[in-house]
Amino acid sequence: MDLVTFGVQLLNAIQYGMVLFLVASGLTLVFGILGVINLAHGAFYMLGAYLAYWIAAYTGSFWIAMVAGVAIAFVVGLLLENVFIRRLYGRDHLAQVLLSFGLILVIDEFREIAFGKDVHSVAPPAWLAGSFQLTDNLSYPVYRLAICGFCLIVAALIFLVITRTKIGMIVRAGAENREMTRVLGIKFDVVNRYVFAVGIALAALGGIVIAPISTVFPGMGDGMLILSFVVVVLGGIGSVAGAAVGALLIGLTDTFGKVFFPSVSSILIYVLMAAVLLWRPNGILGRREV
Amino acid sequence: MTRSWLIAVVLFAAAVALPFAVPTYYVQFASKALIMGMLAMALNLAVGHGGLVSLCHAAFFGLAGYVLALLSPGYDPASLLTTLPLAVLASAFAALVIGALALRTRGVYFIMVTLAFGEMLFFLFHDTSIAGGSDGAYVNAKPEIAIAGRQLLDLGSPTVFYFVVLAFLIATVALLTMIVRSPFGHALAAARDNERRARSLGFPIFQIRLIAFVVSGAIAGVAGYFAAAQFGFVAPQMLGWHLSATVLVMVLIGGLRSVTGPLVGALVLIGLEELLKATTDYWKLIEGIIVIVIVLAMPNGVRQLWPLIFGTSEKRETKPATVAAEARHV
């Protein structure tokens, strides 16, 4: 493998890991703050991609689709928290698993009623549609680079909000000790609602940015859900930095696994997960058990 | 006690009489429902009695089915006596490996890890060319028991198949009841109710849970073997986590604390699905809404409606925390 091919694969790995991070950070935030395991997270990723397809087809603009898609997901997140998720706080994990499974069935059926079973594609914005000519027969799409840049900005924003702002302080305090935060007079129920909505919006955003380079199809949420779980298990639950580490590890493992060990590439990330479980059961950046 | 024995005898008589009273389609449908009931009871050993919410039992279920498909010789029937033990062994081994890794974690981690490893097996059969890849594979002839060329038991007959499944179901109920009532079962429940206390009493929690998980996976394998034999077809979806979650719904409907509850849950859900599929194209939407309502309105399963309907009180439902204290005498 020459240097250029290696560089291209490395970029692919990072880009893949970045999108994974967007989706998984939403999942880990929701679990870390709300203590709720949300299996429907992947369904919102799928929904984001469909919204991007639908809105872009109507308006002709990917940017409108992006903003509107995230906004819709955010509002849906607020509504869902208010109607369903709120009743799950303090309930056992089984109830959370089954409620979110019920949500998946409902969302999937709505998707089928609204968009059908067809596979769709979305065009990237015109000025990002080209590609860089690297060598005579090797080029790299501009849009993939743009994803890397965009996800980096979003990741930086997430970290800034969490580490530098008052909201971030509340979120961190809540992840540390829910009861104590509430006792200190912080309106935690409101925080919960917005964190859930942000988590859902991040999942949808992941689906929106991936739509132009992948196809939009009904089962896309399931694969992403499993991958986000693996990311969270690798990085440690509730840790956004852990999600970043886990997502990049999976991006690298999956991309280079397909290059070097194509026959076993589909199970490599699970081997990685097994290894991390043997080494640190609570994840690479997870807190140790008391 | 006498009352519940009476109910059991009546139900058994009804189950035996069923194939002679209804058309073949319903005999096959009943077999399918019993197979799912077996899977749900197997899962409940881990979920209800062990407190281990597993999302990979469909993988054990499907793996056993695939073993039957791979061992079936072309268009001839496979031998039940060799393929069933091998299929169950494969499921038990998978449960041992996955359980040993997943049980290093707790709570929500455990759910995620079992889900991920279950999907690993799904992708193993989906993405590689083993047994037809994503298209699945056929089990052309149903397994049989034959000695020296004479066929003793032919699962090709729906009635014979039904009775074999019924026999395995009753054996499963007996085995699970024995396990749950044994000191081992009490220790398992103690670890579920208060892990730290059970550990400080000296129980080897990890080993107890692992054994329960493996037994549970093995019984799921028995169910998967018969499911593959009945449909004559295996596909990766058999291993997918949507099936695991559906079986969890059956467990919740039937109630977590009894052995046979999940069987009832399976019969209810399978019957409901059949009804919904016949009446509407959007049956998944209705099913999803029903699941959500059950979770929000009936945290202890539909069983809590029974006393209201039948006017009896549920005595066994509330086992106090003294279970942990009793189990000390192991």
PDB file of N, CA and C in Angstrom, chain A residues 166 192 195:
ATOM      1  N   LYS A 166     -22.111  27.319  31.792  1.00  0.00           N
ATOM      2  CA  LYS A 166     -22.878  26.985  32.986  1.00  0.00           C
ATOM      3  C   LYS A 166     -23.780  25.787  32.724  1.00  0.00           C
ATOM      4  N   ASN A 192     -33.093  17.651  31.704  1.00  0.00           N
ATOM      5  CA  ASN A 192     -33.345  16.339  31.106  1.00  0.00           C
ATOM      6  C   ASN A 192     -33.973  16.469  29.732  1.00  0.00           C
ATOM      7  N   VAL A 195     -31.543  17.866  27.156  1.00  0.00           N
ATOM      8  CA  VAL A 195     -30.468  16.927  26.840  1.00  0.00           C
ATOM      9  C   VAL A 195     -30.998  15.816  25.933  1.00  0.00           C
TER      10      VAL A 195
END
